[in-house]
Short mmCIF file of C-alpha atoms (C1' of nucleotides) in Angstrom, two decimals:
data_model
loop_
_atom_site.label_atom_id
_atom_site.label_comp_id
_atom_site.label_asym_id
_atom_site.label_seq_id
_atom_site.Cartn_x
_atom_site.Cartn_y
_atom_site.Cartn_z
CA UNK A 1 0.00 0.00 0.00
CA UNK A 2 1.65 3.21 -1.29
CA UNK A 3 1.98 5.65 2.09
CA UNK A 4 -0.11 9.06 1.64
CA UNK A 5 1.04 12.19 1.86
CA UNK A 6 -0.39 15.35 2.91
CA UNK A 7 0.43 18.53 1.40
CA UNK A 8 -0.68 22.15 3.23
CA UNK A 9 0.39 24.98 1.20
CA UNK A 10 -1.58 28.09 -0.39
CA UNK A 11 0.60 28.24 -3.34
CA UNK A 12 -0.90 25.76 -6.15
CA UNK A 13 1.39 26.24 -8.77
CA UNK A 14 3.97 24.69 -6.01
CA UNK A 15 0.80 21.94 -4.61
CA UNK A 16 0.40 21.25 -8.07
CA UNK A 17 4.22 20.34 -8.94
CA UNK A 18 4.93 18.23 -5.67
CA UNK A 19 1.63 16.10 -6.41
CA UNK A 20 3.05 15.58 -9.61
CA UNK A 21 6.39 14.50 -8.76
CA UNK A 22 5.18 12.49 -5.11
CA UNK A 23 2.63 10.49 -7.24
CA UNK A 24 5.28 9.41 -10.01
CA UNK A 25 7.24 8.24 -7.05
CA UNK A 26 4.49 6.39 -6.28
CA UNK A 27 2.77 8.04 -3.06
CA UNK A 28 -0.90 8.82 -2.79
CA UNK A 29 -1.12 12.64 -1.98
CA UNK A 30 -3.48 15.42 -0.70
CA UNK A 31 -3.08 19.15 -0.46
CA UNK A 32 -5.25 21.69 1.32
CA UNK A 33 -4.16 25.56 0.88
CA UNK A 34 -5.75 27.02 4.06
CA UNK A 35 -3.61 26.86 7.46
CA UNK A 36 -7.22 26.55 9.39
CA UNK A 37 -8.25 23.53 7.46
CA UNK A 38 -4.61 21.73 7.88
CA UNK A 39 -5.68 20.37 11.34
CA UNK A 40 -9.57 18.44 10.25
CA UNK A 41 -7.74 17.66 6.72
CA UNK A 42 -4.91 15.91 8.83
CA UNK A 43 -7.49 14.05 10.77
CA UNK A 44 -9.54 13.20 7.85
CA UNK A 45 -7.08 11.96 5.74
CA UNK A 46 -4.63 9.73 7.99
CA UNK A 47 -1.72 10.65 6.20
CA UNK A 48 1.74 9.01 6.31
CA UNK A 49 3.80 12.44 6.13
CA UNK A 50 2.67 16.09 6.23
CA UNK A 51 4.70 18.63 4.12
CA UNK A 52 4.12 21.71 5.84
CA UNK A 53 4.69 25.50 4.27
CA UNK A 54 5.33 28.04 7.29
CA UNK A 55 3.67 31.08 5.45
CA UNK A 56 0.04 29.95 5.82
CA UNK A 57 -3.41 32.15 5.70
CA UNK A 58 -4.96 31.98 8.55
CA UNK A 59 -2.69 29.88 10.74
CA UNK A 60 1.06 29.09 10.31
CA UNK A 61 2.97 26.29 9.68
CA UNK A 62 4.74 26.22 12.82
CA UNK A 63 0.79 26.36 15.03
CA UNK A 64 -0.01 22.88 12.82
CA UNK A 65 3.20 21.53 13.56
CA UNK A 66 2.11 21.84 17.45
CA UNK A 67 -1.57 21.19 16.75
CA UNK A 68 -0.20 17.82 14.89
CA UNK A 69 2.13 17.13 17.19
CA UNK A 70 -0.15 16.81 20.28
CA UNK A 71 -1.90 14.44 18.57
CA UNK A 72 0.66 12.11 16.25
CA UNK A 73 4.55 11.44 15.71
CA UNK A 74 3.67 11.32 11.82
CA UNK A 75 6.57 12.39 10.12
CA UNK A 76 6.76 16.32 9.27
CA UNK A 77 8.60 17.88 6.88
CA UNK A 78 8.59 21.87 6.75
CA UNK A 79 9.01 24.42 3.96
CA UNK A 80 10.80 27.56 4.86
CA UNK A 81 12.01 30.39 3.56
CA UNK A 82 15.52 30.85 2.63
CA UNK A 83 18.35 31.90 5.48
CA UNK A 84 15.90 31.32 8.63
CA UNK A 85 18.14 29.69 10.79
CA UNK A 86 15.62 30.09 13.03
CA UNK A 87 13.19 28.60 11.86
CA UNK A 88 15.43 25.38 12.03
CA UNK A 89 15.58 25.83 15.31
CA UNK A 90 12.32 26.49 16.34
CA UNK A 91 11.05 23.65 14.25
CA UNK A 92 13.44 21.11 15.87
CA UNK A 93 11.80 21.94 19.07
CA UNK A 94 8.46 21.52 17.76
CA UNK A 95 9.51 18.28 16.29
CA UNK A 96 9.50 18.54 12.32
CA UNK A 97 11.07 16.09 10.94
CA UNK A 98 13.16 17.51 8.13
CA UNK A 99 13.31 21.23 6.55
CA UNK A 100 13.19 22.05 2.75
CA UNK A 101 14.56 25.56 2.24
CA UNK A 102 13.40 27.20 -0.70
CA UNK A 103 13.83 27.56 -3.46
CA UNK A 104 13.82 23.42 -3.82
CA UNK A 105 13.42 21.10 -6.48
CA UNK A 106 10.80 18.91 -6.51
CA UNK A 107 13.41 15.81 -6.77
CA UNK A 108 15.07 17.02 -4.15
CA UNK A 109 11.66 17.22 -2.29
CA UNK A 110 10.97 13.19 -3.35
CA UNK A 111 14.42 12.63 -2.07
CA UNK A 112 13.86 13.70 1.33
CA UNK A 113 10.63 12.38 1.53
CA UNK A 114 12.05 9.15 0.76
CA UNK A 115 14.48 9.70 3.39
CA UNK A 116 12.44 9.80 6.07
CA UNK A 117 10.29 7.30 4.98
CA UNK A 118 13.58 5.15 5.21
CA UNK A 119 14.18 6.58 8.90
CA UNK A 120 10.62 6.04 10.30
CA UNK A 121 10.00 2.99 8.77
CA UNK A 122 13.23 1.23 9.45
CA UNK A 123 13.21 1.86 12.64
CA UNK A 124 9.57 -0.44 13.23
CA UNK A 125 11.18 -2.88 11.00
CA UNK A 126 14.75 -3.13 11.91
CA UNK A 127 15.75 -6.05 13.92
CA UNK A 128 16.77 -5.43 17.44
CA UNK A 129 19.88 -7.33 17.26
CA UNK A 130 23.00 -6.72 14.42
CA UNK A 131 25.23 -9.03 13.78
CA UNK A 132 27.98 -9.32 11.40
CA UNK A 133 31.10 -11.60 12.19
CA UNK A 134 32.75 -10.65 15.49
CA UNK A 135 30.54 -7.55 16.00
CA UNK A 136 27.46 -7.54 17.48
CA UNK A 137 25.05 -4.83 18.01
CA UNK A 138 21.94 -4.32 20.07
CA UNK A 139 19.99 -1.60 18.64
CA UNK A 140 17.42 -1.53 21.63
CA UNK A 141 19.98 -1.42 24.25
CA UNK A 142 22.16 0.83 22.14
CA UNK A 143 25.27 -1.51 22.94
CA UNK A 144 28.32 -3.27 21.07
CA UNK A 145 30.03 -6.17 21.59
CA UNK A 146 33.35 -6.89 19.29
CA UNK A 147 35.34 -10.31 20.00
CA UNK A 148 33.05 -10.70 22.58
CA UNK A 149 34.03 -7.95 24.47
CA UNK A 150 31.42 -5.03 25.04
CA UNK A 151 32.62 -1.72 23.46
CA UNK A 152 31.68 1.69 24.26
CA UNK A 153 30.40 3.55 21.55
CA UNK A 154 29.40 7.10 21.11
CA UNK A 155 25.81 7.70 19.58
CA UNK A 156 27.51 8.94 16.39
CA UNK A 157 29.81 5.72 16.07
CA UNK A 158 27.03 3.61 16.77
CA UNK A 159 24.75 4.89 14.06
CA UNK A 160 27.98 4.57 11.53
CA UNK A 161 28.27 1.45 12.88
CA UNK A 162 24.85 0.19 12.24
CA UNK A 163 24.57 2.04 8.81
CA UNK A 164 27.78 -0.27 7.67
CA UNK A 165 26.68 -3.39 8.95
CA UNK A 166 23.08 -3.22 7.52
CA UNK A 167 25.00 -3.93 3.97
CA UNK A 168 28.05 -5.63 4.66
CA UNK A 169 30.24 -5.08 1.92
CA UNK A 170 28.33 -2.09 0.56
CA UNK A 171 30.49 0.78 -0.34
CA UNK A 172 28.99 4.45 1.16
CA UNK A 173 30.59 7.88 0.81
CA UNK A 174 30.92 9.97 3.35
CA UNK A 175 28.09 12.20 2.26
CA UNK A 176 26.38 9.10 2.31
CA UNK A 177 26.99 8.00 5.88
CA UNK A 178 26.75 11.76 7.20
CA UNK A 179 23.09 12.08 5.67
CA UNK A 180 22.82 8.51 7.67
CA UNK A 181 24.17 9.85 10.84
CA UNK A 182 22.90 13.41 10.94
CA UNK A 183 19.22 13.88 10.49
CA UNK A 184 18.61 16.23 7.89
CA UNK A 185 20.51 16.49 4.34
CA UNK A 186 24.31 17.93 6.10
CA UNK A 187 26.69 20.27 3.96
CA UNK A 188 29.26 20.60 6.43
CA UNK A 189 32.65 18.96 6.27
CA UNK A 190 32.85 15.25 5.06
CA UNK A 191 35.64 14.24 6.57
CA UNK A 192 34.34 14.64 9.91
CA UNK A 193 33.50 10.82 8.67
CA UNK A 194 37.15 10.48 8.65
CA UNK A 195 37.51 11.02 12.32
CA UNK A 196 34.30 8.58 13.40
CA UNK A 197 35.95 6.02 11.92
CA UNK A 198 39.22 6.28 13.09
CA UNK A 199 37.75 6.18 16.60
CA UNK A 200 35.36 3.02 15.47
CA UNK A 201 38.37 1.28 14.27
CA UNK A 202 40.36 2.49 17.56
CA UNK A 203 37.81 1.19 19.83
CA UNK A 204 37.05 -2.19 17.62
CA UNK A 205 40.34 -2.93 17.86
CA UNK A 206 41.48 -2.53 13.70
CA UNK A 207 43.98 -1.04 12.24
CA UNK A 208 43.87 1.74 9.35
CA UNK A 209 46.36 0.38 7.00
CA UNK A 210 45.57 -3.42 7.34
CA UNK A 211 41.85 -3.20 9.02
CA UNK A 212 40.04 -6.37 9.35
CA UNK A 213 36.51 -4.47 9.88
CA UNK A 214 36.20 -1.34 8.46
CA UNK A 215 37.62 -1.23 4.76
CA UNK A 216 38.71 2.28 3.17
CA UNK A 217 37.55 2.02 -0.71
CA UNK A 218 40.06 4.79 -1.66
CA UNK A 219 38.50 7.37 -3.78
CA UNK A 220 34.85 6.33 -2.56
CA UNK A 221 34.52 5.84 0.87
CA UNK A 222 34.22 2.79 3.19
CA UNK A 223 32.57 -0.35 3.72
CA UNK A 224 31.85 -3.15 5.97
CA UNK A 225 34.46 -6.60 5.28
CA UNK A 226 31.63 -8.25 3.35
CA UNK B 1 17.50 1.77 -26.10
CA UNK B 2 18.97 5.00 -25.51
CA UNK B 3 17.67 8.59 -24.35
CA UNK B 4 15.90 10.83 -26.51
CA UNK B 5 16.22 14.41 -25.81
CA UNK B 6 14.35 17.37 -27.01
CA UNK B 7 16.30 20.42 -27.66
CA UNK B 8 14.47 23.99 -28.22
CA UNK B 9 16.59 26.53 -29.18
CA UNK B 10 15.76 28.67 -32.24
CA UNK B 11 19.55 29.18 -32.68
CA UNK B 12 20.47 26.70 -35.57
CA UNK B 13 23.84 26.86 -34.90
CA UNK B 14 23.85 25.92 -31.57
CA UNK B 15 21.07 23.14 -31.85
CA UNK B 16 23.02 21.61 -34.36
CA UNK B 17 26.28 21.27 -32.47
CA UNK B 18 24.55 19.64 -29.84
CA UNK B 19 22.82 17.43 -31.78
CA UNK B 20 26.19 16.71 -33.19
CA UNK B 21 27.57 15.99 -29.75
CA UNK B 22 24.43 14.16 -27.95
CA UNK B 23 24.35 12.03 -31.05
CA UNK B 24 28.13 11.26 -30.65
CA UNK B 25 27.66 10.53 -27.15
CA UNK B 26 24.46 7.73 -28.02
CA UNK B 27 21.82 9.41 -27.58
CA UNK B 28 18.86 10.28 -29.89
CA UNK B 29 17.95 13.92 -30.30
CA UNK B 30 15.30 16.31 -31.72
CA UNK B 31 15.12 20.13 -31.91
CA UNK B 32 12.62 22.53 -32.68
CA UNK B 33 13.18 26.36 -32.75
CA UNK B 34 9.92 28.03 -32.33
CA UNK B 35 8.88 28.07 -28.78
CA UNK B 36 5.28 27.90 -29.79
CA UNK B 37 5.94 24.94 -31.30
CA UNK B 38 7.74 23.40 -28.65
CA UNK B 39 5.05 21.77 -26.44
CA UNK B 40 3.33 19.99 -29.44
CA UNK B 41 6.75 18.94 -30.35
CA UNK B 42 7.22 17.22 -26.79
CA UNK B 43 4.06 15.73 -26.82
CA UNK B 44 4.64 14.01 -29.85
CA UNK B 45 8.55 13.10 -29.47
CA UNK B 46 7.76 11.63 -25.95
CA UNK B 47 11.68 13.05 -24.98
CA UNK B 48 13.38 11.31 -21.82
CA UNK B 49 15.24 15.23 -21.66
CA UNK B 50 14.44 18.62 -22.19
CA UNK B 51 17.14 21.24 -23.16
CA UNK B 52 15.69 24.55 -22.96
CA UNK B 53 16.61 28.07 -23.97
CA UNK B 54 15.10 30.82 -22.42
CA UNK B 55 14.99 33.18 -25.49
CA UNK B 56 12.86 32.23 -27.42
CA UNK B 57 10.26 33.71 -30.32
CA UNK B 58 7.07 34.12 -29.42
CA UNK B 59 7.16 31.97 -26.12
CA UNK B 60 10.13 32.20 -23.76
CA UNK B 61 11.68 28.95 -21.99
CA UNK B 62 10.01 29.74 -18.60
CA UNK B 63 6.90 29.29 -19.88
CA UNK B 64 7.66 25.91 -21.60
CA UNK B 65 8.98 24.70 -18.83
CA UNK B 66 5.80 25.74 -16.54
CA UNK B 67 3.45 24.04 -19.03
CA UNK B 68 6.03 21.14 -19.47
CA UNK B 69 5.91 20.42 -15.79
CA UNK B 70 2.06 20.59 -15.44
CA UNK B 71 1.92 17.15 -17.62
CA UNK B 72 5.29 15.36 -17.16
CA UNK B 73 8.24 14.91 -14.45
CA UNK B 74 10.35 14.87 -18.17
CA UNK B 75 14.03 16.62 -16.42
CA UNK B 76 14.77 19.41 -17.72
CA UNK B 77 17.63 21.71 -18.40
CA UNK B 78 17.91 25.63 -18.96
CA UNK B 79 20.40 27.36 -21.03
CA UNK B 80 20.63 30.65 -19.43
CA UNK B 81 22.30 34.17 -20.39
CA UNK B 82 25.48 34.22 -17.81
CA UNK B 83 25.27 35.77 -14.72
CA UNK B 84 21.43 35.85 -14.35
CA UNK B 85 21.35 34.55 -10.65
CA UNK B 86 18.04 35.05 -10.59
CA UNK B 87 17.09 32.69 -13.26
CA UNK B 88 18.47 29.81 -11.30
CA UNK B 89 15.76 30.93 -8.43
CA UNK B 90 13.08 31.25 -10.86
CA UNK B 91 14.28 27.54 -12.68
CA UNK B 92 14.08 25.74 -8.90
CA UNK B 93 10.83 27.15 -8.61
CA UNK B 94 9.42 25.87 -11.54
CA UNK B 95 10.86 22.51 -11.41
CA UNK B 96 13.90 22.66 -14.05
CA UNK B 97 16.87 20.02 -13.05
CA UNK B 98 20.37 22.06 -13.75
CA UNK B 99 20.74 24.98 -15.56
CA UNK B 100 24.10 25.79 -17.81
CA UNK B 101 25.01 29.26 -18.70
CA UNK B 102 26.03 30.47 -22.25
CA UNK B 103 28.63 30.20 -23.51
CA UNK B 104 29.04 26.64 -22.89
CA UNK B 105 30.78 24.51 -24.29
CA UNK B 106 28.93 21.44 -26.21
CA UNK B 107 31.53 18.95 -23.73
CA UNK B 108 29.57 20.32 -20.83
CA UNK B 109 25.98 19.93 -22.00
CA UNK B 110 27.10 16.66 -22.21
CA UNK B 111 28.43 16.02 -19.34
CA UNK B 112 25.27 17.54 -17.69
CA UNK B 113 23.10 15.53 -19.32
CA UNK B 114 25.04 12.37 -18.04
CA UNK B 115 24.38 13.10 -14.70
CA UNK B 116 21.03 14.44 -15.37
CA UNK B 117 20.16 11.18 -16.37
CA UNK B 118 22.31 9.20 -13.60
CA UNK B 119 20.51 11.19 -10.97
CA UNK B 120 17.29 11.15 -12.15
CA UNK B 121 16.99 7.03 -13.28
CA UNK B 122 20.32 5.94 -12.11
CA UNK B 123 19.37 4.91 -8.86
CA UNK B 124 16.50 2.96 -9.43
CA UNK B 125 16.97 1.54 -12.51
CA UNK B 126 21.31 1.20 -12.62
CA UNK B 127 21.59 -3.01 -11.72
CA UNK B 128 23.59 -3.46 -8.77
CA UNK B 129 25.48 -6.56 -10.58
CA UNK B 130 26.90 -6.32 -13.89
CA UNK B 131 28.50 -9.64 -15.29
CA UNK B 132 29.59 -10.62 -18.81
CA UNK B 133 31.85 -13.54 -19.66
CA UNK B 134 34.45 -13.94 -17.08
CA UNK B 135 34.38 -10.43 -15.51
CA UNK B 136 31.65 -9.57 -12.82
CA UNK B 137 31.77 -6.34 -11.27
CA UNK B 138 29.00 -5.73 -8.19
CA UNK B 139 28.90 -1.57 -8.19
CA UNK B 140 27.44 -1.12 -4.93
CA UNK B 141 30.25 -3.08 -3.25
CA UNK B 142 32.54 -1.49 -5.37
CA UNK B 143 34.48 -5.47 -6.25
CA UNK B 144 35.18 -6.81 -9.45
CA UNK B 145 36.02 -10.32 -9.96
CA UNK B 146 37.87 -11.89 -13.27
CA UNK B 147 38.17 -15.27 -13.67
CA UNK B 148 36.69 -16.18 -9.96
CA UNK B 149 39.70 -14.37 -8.54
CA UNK B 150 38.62 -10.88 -6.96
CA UNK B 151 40.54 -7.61 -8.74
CA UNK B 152 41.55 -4.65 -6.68
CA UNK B 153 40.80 -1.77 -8.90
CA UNK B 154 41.29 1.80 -8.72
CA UNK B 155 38.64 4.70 -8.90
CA UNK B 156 38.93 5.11 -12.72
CA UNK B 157 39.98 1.48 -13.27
CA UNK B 158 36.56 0.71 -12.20
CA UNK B 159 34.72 3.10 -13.99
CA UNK B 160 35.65 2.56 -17.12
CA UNK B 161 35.31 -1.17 -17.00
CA UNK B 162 31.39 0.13 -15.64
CA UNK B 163 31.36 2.12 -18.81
CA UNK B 164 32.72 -0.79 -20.79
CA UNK B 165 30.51 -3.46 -19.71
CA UNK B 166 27.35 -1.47 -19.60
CA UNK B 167 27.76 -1.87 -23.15
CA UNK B 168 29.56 -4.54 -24.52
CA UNK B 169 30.83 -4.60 -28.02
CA UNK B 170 30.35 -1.12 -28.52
CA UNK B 171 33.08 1.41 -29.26
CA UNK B 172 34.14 4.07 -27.30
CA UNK B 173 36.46 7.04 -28.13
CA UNK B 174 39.10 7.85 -25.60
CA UNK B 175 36.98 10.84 -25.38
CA UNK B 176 33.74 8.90 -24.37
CA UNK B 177 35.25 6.76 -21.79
CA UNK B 178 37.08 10.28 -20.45
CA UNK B 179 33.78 12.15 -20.17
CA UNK B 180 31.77 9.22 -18.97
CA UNK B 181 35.06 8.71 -15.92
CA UNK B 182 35.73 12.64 -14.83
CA UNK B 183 32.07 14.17 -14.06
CA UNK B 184 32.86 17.27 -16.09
CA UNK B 185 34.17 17.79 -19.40
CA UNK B 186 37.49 17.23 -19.53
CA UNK B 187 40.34 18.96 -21.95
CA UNK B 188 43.12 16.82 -20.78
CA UNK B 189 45.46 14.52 -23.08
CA UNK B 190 43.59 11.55 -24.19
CA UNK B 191 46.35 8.76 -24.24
CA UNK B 192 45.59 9.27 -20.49
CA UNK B 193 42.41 6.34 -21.44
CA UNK B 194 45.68 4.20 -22.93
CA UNK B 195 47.36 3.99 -19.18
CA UNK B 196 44.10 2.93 -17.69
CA UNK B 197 43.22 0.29 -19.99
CA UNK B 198 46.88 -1.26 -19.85
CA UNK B 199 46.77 -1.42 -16.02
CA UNK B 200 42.85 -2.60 -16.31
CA UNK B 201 44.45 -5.34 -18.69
CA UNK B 202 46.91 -6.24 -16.58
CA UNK B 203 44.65 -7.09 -13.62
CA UNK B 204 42.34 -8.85 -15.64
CA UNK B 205 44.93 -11.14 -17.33
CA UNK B 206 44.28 -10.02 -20.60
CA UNK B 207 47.37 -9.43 -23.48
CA UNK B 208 47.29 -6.71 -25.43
CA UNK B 209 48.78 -8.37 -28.11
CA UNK B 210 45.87 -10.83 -27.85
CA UNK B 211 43.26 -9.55 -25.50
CA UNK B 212 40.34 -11.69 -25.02
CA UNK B 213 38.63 -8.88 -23.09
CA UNK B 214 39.33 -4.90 -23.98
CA UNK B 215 39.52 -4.77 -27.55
CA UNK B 216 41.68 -2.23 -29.41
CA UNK B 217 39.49 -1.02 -32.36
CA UNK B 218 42.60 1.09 -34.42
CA UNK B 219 41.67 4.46 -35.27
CA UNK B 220 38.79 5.04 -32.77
CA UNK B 221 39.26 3.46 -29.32
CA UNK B 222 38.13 0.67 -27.18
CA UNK B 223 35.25 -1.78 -26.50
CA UNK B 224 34.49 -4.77 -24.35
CA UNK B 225 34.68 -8.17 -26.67
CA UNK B 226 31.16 -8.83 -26.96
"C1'" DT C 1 26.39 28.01 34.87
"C1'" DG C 2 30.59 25.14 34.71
"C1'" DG C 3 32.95 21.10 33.16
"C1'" DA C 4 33.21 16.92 30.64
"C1'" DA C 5 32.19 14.40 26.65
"C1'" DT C 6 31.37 14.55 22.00
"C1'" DT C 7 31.62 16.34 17.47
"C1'" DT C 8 33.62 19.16 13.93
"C1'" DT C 9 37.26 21.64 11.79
"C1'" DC C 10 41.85 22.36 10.36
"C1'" DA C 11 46.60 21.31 9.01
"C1'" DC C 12 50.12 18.33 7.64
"C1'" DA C 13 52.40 14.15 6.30
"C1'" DA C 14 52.32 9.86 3.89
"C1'" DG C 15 50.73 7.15 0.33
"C1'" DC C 16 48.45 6.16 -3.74
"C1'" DT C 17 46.68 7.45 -8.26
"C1'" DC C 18 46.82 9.81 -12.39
"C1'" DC C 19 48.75 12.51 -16.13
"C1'" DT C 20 52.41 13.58 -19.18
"C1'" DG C 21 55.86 13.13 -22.64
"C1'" DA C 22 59.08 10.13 -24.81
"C1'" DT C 23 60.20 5.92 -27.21
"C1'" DG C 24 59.60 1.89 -29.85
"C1'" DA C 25 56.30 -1.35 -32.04
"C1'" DC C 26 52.57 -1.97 -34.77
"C1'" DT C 27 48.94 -0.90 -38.50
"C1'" DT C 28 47.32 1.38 -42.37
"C1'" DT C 29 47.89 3.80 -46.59
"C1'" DC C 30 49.96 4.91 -50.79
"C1'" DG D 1 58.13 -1.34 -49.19
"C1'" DA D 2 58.27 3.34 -47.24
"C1'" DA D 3 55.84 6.92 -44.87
"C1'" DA D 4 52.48 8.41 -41.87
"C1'" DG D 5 49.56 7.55 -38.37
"C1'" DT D 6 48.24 4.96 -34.23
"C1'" DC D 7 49.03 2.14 -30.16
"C1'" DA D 8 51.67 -0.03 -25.98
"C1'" DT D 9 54.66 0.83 -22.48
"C1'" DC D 10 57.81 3.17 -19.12
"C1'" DA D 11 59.11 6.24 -15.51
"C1'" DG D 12 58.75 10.39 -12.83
"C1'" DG D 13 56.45 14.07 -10.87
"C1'" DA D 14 52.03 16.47 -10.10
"C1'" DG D 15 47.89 16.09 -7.79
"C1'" DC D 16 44.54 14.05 -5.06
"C1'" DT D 17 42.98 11.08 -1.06
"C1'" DT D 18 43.48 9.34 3.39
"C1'" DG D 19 45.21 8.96 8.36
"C1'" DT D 20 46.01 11.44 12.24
"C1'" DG D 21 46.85 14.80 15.99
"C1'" DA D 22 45.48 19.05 17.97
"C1'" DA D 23 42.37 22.57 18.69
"C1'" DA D 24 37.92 24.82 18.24
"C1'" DA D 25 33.03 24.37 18.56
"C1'" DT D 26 29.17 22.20 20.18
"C1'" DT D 27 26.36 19.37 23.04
"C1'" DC D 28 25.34 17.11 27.29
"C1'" DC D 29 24.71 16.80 32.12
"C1'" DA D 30 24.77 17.80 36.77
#
DNA sequence: TGGAATTTTCACAAGCTCCTGATGACTTTC
DNA sequence: GAAAGTCATCAGGAGCTTGTGAAAATTCCA
């Protein structure tokens, strides 16, 4: 069953685009254009995700984000206006999911979308338990064990961790793991990577130039030994 | 089958240097140079690319792309006057995918196009596993394998044999395999490709005096025995 | 609010990859 | 068969990528 998503924003021309692009990907969508209506609509319709614009007749975005929030953890994903750092931080606190700054492209839009479909979802689905040769994971009790002896991990390292043994073997970039690690989309500097995994490999007991664990794919990134 | 793309530019010149180029570079093109025209023309050619101008008689490429976008998802890509910052706001908006500013050179429509076309289908539709004959490369763990015995290939190593086996039998220009290895259009020496493919053929076991895999095709380039 | 833990940034060294230009061998053309 | 063009190969240096330590910035917690 495709998941549905609802849309509240007054401007059509940018309703009408996002439908356009959500259905191809193969989501159900609504829209409603009036801030007052967002709330009922929400109720009404059930949906899977709410893409939220702040500027809003008649009520804001940020008021529906609360209104929603009191009453669901569906996954919300704002629309602001360029350069409001605030608003970043005044929708964290409300609990938005993700912000879109604009202007956007509607395949970025599908990309996030996707993105936190991947986050919400996987987290119902994922198995407690990770494991992957001598390292073991408990995702529930947020520990490690490697060689059978626990490990202390930092939340950081532990979401690496768990991103690279999901797909043993699978190569990801560093933008890839950041995006994994951080919530949102991050543009800061890759190779903070760099440093995560030098204290993974530290703490797992492998060493950079002849690891047994965590492989450097020069010139892509790093993966799992498969 | 390769992508058709839809060029509208009502400079005849230019249109038919790209053509020229897109052509070279296996794809299958169209152009039409009156923006009246141009919708009728993409309803009928069914394109899997737009390439825009912005000037335009009697209806400019904004416009186009606005009534493009109201039927089709199609990407899109604007050639803009330099320097028109706001034109890349406006393009977002309205759902176009990159935007290249004149003059450009034909190289980097390419090139754009190419990863146009890996961003917008690569990921879902690019096979993870890619085998033929003896050689079986698996992209997302970034391993090849000849002969059952894995290969430890470098960056561009790896890409070109991608490019190579993605197509096998076909010819490539040094050129080709250049463009389709750097992102960007590249002005570099092209005996560069002639280092890679030794070193690829050396890894693989093949002779170059006999090679059962990379074939030398004298006078244009390279292609994967088929 | 302080102080500790964590995360990010920066700078530099080491290592690997890639490009270049030269040379000789080969292929095509006349 | 000679000339011209094209390809294979080599070696060295340029350039890029990674590993790492130290310091700055941020977050966390009492």
């Amino acid at each position: 069953m495709p998941e549905k998503i609802l849309l509240v924003d007054d401007e059509s021309k940018i309703t009408r685009t996002l439908q356009l692009y959500l259905e191809q990907a193969g989501y159900k969508t609504a829209s409603i254009s009036d801030g007052a209506l967002a709330l009922p609509a929400f109720r009404h319709e059930q949906p899977d995700l709410v893409i939220l614009d702040i500027l809003l007749p008649h009520m804001d975005g940020w008021e529906i984000c609360r209104q929603i929030r009191r009453e669901s953890i569906v996954p919300i994903i704002m629309l602001t206006a360029q350069g409001e750092e605030t608003d970043r931080i005044v929708g964290l606190e409300l609990g938005a999911d993700d912000y879109i700054a604009k202007p956007f492209s509607p395949r970025e839009v599908v990309a996030r979308v996707r993105a936190v479909f991947r986050r919400t979802q996987g987290q119902a689905l994922q198995p407690r338990a990770l494991q992957v040769g001598d390292i073991a994971l408990d995702i529930e009790k947020h520990t490690a064990v490697a060689n059978g002896m626990p490990v202390d991990l930092t939340p950081i390292e532990f979401e690496l961790l768990v991103t690279l043994l999901q797909h043993p073997g699978q190569v990801f970039t560093r933008l890839q793991l950041l995006e994994n690690t951080q919530d949102a989309a991050y543009d800061g500097y890759e190779r903070a990577i760099d440093q995560h995994i030098k204290n993974l490999r530290a703490k797992l007991g492998d060493d950079a130039r002849n690891p047994r664990y965590i492989l450097t794919v020069y010139g892509i990134g790093y993966k799992f030994a498969p």
